[in-house]
Tab-separated table of C-alpha atoms in Angstrom:
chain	number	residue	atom	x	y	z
A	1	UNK	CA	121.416	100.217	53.672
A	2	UNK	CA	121.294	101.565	57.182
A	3	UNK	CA	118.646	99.467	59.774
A	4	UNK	CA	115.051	101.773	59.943
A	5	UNK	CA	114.763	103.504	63.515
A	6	UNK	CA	112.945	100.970	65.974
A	7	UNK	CA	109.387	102.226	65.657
A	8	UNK	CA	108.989	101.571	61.917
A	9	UNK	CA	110.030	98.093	62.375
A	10	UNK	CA	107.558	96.947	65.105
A	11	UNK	CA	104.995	95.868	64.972
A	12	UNK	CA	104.842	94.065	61.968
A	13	UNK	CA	101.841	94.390	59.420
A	14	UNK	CA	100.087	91.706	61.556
A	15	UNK	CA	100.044	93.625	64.810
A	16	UNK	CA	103.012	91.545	65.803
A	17	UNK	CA	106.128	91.851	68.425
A	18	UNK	CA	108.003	89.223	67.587
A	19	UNK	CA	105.427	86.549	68.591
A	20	UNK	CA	103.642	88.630	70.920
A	21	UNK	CA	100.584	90.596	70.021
A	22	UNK	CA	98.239	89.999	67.019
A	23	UNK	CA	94.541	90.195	67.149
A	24	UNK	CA	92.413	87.421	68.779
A	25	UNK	CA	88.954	88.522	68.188
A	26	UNK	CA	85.422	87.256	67.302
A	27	UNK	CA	84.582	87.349	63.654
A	28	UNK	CA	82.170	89.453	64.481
A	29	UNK	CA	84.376	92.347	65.541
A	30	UNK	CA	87.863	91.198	63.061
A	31	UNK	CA	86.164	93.133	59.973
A	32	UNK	CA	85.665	96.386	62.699
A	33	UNK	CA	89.623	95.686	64.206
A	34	UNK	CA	90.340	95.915	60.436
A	35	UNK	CA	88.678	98.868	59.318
A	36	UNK	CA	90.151	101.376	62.343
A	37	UNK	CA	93.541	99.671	61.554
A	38	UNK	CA	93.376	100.999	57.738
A	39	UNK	CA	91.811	104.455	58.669
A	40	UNK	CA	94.585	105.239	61.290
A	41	UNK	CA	96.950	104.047	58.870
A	42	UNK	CA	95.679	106.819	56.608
A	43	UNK	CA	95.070	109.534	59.170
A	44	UNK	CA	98.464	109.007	60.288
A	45	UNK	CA	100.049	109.658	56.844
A	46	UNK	CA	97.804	112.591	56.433
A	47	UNK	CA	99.132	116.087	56.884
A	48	UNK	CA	96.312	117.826	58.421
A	49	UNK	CA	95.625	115.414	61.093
A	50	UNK	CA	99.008	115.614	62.516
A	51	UNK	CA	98.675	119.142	62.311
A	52	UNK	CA	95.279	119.742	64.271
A	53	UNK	CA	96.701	117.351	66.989
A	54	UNK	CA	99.684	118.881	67.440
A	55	UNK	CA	97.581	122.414	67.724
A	56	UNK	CA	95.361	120.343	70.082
A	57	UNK	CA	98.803	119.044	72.492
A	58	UNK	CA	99.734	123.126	72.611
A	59	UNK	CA	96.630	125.107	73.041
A	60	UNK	CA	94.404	122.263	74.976
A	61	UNK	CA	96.779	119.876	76.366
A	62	UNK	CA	99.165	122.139	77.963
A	63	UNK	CA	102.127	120.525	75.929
A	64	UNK	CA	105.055	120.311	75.777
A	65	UNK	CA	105.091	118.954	79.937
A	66	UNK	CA	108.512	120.177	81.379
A	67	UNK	CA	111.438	117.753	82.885
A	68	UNK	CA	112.039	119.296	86.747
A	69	UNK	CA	114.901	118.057	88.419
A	70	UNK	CA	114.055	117.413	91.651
A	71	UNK	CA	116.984	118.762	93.838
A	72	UNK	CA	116.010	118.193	97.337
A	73	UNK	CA	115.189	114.365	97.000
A	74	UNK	CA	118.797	114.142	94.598
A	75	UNK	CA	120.615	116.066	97.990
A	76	UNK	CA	119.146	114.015	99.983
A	77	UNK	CA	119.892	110.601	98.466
A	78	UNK	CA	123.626	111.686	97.568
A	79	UNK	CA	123.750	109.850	94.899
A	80	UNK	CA	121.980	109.985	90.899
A	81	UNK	CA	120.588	112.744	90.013
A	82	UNK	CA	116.699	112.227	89.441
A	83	UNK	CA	114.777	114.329	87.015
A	84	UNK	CA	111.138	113.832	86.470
A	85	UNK	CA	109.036	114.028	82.980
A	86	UNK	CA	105.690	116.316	84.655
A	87	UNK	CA	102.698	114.400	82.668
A	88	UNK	CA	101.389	115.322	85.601
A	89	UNK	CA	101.253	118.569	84.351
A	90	UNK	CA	99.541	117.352	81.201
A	91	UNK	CA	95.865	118.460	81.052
A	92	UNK	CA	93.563	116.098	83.202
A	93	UNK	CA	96.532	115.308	85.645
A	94	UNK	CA	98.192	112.500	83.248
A	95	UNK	CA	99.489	110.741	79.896
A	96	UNK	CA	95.892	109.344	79.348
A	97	UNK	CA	94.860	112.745	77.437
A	98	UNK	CA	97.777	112.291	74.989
A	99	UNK	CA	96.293	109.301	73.171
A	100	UNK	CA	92.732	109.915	74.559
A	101	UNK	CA	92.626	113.409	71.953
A	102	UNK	CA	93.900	110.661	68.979
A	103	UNK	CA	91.241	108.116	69.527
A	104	UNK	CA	88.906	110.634	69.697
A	105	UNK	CA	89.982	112.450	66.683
A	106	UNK	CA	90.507	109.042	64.771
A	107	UNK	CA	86.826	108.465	65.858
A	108	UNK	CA	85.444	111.738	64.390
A	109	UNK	CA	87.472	110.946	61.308
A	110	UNK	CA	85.763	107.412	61.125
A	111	UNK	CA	82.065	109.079	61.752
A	112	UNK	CA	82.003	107.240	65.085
A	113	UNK	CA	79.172	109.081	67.437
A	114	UNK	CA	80.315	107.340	70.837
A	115	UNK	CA	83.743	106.180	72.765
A	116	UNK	CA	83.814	103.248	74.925
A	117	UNK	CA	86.302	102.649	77.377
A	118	UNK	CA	87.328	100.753	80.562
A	119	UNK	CA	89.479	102.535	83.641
A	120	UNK	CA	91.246	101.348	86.553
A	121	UNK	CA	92.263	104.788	88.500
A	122	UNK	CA	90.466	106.567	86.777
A	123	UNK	CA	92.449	108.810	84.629
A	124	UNK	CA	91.569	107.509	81.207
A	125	UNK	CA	88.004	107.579	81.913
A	126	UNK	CA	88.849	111.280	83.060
A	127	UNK	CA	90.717	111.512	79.468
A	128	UNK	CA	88.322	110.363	77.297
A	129	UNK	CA	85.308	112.058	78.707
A	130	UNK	CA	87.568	115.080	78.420
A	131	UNK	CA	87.914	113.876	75.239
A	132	UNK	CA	84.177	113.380	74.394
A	133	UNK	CA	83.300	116.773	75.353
A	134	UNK	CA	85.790	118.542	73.073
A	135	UNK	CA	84.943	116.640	70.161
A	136	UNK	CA	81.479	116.593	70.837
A	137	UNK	CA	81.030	112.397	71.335
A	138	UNK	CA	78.871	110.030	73.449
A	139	UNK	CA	81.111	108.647	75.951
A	140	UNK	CA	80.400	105.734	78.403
A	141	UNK	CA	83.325	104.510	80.701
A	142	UNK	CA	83.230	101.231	82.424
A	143	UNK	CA	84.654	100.609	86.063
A	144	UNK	CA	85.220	98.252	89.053
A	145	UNK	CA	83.110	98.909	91.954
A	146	UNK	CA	86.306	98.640	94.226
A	147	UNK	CA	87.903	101.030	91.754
A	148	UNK	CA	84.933	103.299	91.788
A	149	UNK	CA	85.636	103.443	95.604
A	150	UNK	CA	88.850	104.453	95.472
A	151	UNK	CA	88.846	106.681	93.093
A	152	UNK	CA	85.932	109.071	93.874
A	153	UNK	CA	87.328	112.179	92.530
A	154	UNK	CA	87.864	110.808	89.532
A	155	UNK	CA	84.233	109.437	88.960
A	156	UNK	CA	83.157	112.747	89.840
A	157	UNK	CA	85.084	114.506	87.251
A	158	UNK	CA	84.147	112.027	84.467
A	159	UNK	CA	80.206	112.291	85.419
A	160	UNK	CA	80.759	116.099	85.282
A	161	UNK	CA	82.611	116.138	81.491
A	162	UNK	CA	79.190	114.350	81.080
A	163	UNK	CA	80.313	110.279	80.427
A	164	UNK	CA	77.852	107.727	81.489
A	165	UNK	CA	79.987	105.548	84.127
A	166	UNK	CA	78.821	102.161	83.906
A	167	UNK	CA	79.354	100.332	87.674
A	168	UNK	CA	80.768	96.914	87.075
A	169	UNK	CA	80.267	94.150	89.959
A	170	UNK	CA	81.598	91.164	88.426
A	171	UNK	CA	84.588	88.968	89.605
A	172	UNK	CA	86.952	91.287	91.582
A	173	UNK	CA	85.017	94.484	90.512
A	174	UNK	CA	88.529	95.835	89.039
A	175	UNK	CA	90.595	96.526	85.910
A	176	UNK	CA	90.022	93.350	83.934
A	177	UNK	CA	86.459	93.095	84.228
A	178	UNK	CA	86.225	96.788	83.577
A	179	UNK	CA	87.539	95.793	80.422
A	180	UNK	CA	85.508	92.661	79.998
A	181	UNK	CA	82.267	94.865	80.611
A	182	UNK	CA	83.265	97.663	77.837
A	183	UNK	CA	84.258	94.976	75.681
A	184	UNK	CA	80.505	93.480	75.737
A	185	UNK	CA	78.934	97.114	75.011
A	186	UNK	CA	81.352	97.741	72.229
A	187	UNK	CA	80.122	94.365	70.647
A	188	UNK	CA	76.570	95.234	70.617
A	189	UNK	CA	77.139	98.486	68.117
A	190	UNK	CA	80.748	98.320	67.083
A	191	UNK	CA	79.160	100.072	63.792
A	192	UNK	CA	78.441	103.537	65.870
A	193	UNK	CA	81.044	103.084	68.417
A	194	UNK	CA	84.723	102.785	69.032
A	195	UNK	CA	86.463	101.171	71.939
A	196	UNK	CA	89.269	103.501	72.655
A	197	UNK	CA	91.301	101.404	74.667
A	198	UNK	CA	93.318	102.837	77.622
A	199	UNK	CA	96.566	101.578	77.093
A	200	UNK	CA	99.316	99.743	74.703
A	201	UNK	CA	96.734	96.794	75.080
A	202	UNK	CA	94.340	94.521	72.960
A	203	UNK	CA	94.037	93.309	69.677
A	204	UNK	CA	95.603	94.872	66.874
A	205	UNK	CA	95.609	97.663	65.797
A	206	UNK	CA	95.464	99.182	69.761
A	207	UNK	CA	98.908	98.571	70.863
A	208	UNK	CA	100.778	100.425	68.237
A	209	UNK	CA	98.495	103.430	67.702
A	210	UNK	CA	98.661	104.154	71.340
A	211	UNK	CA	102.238	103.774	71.523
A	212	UNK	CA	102.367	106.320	69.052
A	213	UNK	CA	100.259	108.552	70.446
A	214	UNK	CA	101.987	108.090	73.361
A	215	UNK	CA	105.872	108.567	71.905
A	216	UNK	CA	105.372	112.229	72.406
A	217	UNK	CA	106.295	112.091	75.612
A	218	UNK	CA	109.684	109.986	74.853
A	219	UNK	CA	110.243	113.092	71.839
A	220	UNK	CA	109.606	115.584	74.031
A	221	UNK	CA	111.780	114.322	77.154
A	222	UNK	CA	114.981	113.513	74.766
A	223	UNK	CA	115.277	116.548	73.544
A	224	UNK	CA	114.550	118.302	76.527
A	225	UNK	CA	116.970	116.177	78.503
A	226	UNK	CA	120.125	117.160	76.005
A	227	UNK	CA	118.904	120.581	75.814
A	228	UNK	CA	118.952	120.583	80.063
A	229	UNK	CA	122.403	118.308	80.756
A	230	UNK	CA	123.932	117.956	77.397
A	231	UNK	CA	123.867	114.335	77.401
A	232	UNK	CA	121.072	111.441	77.492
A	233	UNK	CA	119.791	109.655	80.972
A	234	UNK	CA	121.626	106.403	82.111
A	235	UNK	CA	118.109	105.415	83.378
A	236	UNK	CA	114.883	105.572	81.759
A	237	UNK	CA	112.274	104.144	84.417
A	238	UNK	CA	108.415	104.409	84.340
A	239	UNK	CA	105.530	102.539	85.874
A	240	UNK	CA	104.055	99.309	84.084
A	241	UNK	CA	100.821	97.875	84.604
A	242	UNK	CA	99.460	97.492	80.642
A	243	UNK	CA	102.477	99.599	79.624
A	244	UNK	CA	101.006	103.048	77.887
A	245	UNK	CA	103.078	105.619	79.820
A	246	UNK	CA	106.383	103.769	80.075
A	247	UNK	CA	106.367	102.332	75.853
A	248	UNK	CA	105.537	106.846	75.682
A	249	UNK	CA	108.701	107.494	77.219
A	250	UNK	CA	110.913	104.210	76.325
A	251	UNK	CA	110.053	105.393	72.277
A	252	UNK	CA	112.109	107.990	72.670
A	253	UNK	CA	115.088	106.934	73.817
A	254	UNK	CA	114.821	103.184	72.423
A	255	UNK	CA	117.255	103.612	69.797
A	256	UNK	CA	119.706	104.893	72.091
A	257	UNK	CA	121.963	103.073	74.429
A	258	UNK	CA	119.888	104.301	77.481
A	259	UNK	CA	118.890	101.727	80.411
A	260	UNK	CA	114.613	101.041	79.978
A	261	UNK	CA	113.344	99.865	83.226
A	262	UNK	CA	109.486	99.037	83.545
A	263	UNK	CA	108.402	99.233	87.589
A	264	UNK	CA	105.512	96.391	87.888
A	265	UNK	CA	103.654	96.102	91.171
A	266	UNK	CA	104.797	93.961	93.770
A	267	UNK	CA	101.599	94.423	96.073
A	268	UNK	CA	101.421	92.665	98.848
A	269	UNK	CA	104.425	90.034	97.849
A	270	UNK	CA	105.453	87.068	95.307
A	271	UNK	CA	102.054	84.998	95.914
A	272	UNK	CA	99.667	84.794	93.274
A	273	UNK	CA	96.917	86.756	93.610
A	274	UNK	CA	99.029	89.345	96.197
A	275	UNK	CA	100.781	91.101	92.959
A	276	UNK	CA	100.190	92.189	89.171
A	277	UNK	CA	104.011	91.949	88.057
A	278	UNK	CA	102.909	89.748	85.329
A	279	UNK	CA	106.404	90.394	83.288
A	280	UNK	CA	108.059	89.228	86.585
A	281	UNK	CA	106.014	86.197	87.723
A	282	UNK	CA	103.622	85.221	84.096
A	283	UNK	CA	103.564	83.250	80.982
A	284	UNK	CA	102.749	83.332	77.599
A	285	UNK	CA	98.640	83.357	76.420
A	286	UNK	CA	96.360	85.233	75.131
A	287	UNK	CA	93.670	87.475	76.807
A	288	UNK	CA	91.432	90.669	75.744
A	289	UNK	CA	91.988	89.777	72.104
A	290	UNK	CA	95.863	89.803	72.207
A	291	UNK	CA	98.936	87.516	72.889
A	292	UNK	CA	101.297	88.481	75.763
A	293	UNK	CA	102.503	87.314	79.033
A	294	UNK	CA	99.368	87.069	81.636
A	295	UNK	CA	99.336	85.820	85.323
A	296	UNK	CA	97.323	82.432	85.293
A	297	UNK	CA	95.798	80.410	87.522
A	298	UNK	CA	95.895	76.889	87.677
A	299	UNK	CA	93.159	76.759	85.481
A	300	UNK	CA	95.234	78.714	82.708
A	301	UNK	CA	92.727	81.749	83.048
A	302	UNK	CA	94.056	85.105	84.441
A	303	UNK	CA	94.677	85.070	87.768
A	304	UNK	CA	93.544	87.558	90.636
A	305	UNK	CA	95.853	89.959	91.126
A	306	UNK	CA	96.421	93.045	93.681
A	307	UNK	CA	97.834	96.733	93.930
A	308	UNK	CA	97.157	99.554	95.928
A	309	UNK	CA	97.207	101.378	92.780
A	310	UNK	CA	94.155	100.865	90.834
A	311	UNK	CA	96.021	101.831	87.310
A	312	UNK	CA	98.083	98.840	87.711
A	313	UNK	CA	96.050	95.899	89.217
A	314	UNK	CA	95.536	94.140	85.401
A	315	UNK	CA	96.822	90.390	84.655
A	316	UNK	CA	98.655	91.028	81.232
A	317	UNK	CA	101.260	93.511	79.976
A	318	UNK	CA	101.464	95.150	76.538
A	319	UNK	CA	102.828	92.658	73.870
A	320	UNK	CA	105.734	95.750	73.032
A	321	UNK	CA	106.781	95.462	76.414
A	322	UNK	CA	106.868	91.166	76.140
A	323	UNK	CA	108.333	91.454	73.215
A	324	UNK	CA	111.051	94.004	74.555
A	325	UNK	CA	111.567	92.299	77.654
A	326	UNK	CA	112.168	89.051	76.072
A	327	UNK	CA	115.106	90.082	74.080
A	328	UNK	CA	116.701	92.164	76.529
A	329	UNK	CA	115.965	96.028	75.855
A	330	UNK	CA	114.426	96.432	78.624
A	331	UNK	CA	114.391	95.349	82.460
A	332	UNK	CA	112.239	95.131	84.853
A	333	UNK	CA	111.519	96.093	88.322
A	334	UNK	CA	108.759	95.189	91.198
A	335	UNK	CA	108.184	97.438	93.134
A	336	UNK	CA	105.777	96.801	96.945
A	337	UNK	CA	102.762	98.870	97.821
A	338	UNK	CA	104.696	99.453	100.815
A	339	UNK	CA	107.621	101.589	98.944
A	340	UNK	CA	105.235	102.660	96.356
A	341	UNK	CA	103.117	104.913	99.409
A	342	UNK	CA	106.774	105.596	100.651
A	343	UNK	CA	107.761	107.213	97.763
A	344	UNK	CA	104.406	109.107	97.171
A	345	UNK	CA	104.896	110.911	100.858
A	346	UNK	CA	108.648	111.705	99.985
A	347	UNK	CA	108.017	113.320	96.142
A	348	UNK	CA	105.280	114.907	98.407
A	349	UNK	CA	106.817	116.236	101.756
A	350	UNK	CA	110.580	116.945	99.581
A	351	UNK	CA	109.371	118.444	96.581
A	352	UNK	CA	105.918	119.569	96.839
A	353	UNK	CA	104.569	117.294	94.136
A	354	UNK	CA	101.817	115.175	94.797
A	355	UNK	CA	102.202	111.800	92.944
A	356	UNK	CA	99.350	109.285	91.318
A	357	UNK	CA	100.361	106.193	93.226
A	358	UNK	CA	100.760	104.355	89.680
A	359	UNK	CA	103.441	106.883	89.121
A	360	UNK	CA	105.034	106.668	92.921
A	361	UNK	CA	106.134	102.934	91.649
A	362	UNK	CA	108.745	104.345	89.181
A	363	UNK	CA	109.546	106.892	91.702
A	364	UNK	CA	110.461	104.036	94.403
A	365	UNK	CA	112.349	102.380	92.097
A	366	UNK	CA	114.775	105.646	91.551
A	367	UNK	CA	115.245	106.267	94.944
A	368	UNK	CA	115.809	102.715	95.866
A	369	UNK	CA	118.458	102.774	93.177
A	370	UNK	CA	120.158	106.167	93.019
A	371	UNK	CA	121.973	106.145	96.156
A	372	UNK	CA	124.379	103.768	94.613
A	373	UNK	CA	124.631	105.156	91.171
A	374	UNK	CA	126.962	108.936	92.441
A	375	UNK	CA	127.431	110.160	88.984
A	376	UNK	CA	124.596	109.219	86.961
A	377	UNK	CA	121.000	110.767	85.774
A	378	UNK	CA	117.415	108.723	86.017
A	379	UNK	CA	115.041	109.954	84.030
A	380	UNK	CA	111.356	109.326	85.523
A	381	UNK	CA	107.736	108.943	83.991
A	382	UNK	CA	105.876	111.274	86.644
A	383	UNK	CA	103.255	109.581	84.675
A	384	UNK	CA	99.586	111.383	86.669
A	385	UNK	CA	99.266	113.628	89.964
A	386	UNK	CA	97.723	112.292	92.924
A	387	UNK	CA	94.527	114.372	93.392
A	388	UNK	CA	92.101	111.148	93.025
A	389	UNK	CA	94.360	109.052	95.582
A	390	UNK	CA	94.809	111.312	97.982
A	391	UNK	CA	91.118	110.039	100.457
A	392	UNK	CA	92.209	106.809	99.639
A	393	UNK	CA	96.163	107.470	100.898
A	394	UNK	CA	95.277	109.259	104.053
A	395	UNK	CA	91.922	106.900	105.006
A	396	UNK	CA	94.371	103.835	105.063
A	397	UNK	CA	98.016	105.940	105.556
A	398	UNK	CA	97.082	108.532	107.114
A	399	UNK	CA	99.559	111.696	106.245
A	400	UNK	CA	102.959	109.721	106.079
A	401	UNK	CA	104.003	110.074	109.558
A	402	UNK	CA	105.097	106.537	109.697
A	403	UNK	CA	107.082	107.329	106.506
């Protein structure tokens, strides 16, 4: 009997990969974990679901997002060829929307009345108010005052799509205790609301449903790739903070024997607290109600941790990409705020696409690698556009002249 495809083995019926993942939550919330688990395990059996979201992905979305092959930065380089998966493209300027609509729907399905959600850039808040508004929900997005900051447009947009953005002040005012705060607000009514969590993160059952959610993009790009070049990618590469656009594009082509390469923040260097590569630098434990590998500090709790892009300053990685990492299938990259601005400047000035600076890690990462690989393709996760970086990028970069 032939061995099922990847994706039906993992996780297990536990929430498990391998030994990472699970759900570590209060009692108080286990019996809600439980109850979204069993009604997306129905929903996603069911017919008419997958039908309205895949009419939602082509008349709302914008779906399916093209694969552009960017020609001048490939002449340039002289060496791979580099092709780019637009999610940019994808309504709201990034993956977010894709499992942001499925959330949403699973809500509506569940008789929720309001989402709750943390955001680092920005872009899933922007998603799930977009979200909210289409399915007619409460929304309420928690975020770091130095995120908040940075990401102005953004915060604009989701007050707009009419979300109540919740300011949050504690520790280092980013990711993680945007997360801790929503977390809190989702435990005082977890009856009326969901906690539609923004990536392949958290307790079980959050990791796999937005992997699915997210495989779309893997579907789409494999087919599009063979249909473009007539063979696969040598290189799959996308950015990885908590890991929900590159596990989107890695399910497509996991099966197949295609190089995955996640691209985790270097920052500012190797120091703790100057970086959030936590698949390059952590350890095993157990945060936000699931068990991974997390930057600690010498206390064992998470550590501090730093990029210049807000989407990717978090202390933990998604237990698929642990689990994947650990045995092999994929690699992974780090990638400096230095090259990461680089490459947003070059994708910019070369091919007239503006880059989220989550995204311009990946990107770095191709160009730092192609010139030695004359032959071969690299497939890239243009994961979000750059509209809500761009005050930030030329306040502290100015407009790339010393790139």
């Amino acid at each position: 009997m032939p061995t099922p495809p990847y994706l039906k083995q993992f996780p297990d019926e536990n929430g498990y990969f391998g030994k990472f993942g699970g759900s570590f939550v209060p009692e108080s919330i286990a019996k809600a974990m439980q109850e979204i688990n069993e009604a997306y395990d129905l929903i996603a059996q069911n017919s008419d679901f997958i039908a309205e979201l895949r009419k939602i992905r082509e008349t709302f979305q914008g779906r399916p997002t093209p694969i552009y092959f960017a020609h001048n930065l490939t002449r340039e380089l002289g060496g791979a060829g580099i092709y780019l998966k637009r999610e940019d493209l994808n309504h709201t300027g990034a993956h977010k929307l894709n499992h942001c609509m499925g959330e949403a729907l699973l809500a509506k399905f569940m008789g929720k009345k309001k989402l709750i959600a943390e955001t680092g850039a920005g872009q899933h808040g922007v998603a799930l108010a977009t979200a909210a508004a289409y399915f007619g929900l409460e929304c309420e997005i928690h975020m770091g005052e130095v995120d908040i900051a940075k990401e102005h447009p953004n915060v604009v947009r989701m007050k707009i799509l009419g979300a109540k953005v919740v300011s949050v002040s504690a520790g280092a005012k980013t990711l993680k205790e945007a997360v801790d705060s929503a977390f809190e607000a989702y435990l005082k009514d977890p009856v009326n609301s969901i906690y539609a969590i923004g990536s392949v993160v958290g307790p079980h059952p959050f990791p796999k449903m937005v992997r699915d959610f997210q495989a779309v993009v893997g579907f789409e790009a494999r087919e599009q790739f063979m249909k473009m070049t007539g063979e696969l990618p040598d290189i799959v590469t996308a950015c990885v903070g908590g890991g929900s656009n590159a596990m989107g594009i890695f399910s497509g082509f996991i099966d197949d024997a295609v190089e995955l390469v996640g691209v985790e923040p270097l920052g500012r260097g190797s120091g703790l607290g100057e970086h959030a590569a936590s698949l390059s630098f952590g350890s095993e434990g157990v945060m936000h109600g699931f068990n991974s590998i997390m930057l600690k500090d010498s206390k064992g709790e998470p550590a501090a941790v730093h990029s210049v892009a807000s989407g990717l300053d978090y202390p933990s990685v998604g237990p698929e990409h642990a689990y994947l990492h650990s045995i092999g299938r994929t690699k992974v990259a780090a990638i400096s705020d230095e090259e990461a601005i680089k490459a947003f400047f070059a994708l910019s000035k070369k091919e007239g696409i503006i880059p989220a600076i989550e995204s311009s890690h990946a990107l770095a990462y191709a160009l730092k690698i192609a010139p030695e690989l004359k032959g071969k393709k690299i497939l890239v996760n243009l994961s979000g556009r750059g509209d809500k970086d761009i005050d930030f990028v030329v306040e502290k970069y100015g407009y790339g002249e010393a790139f």
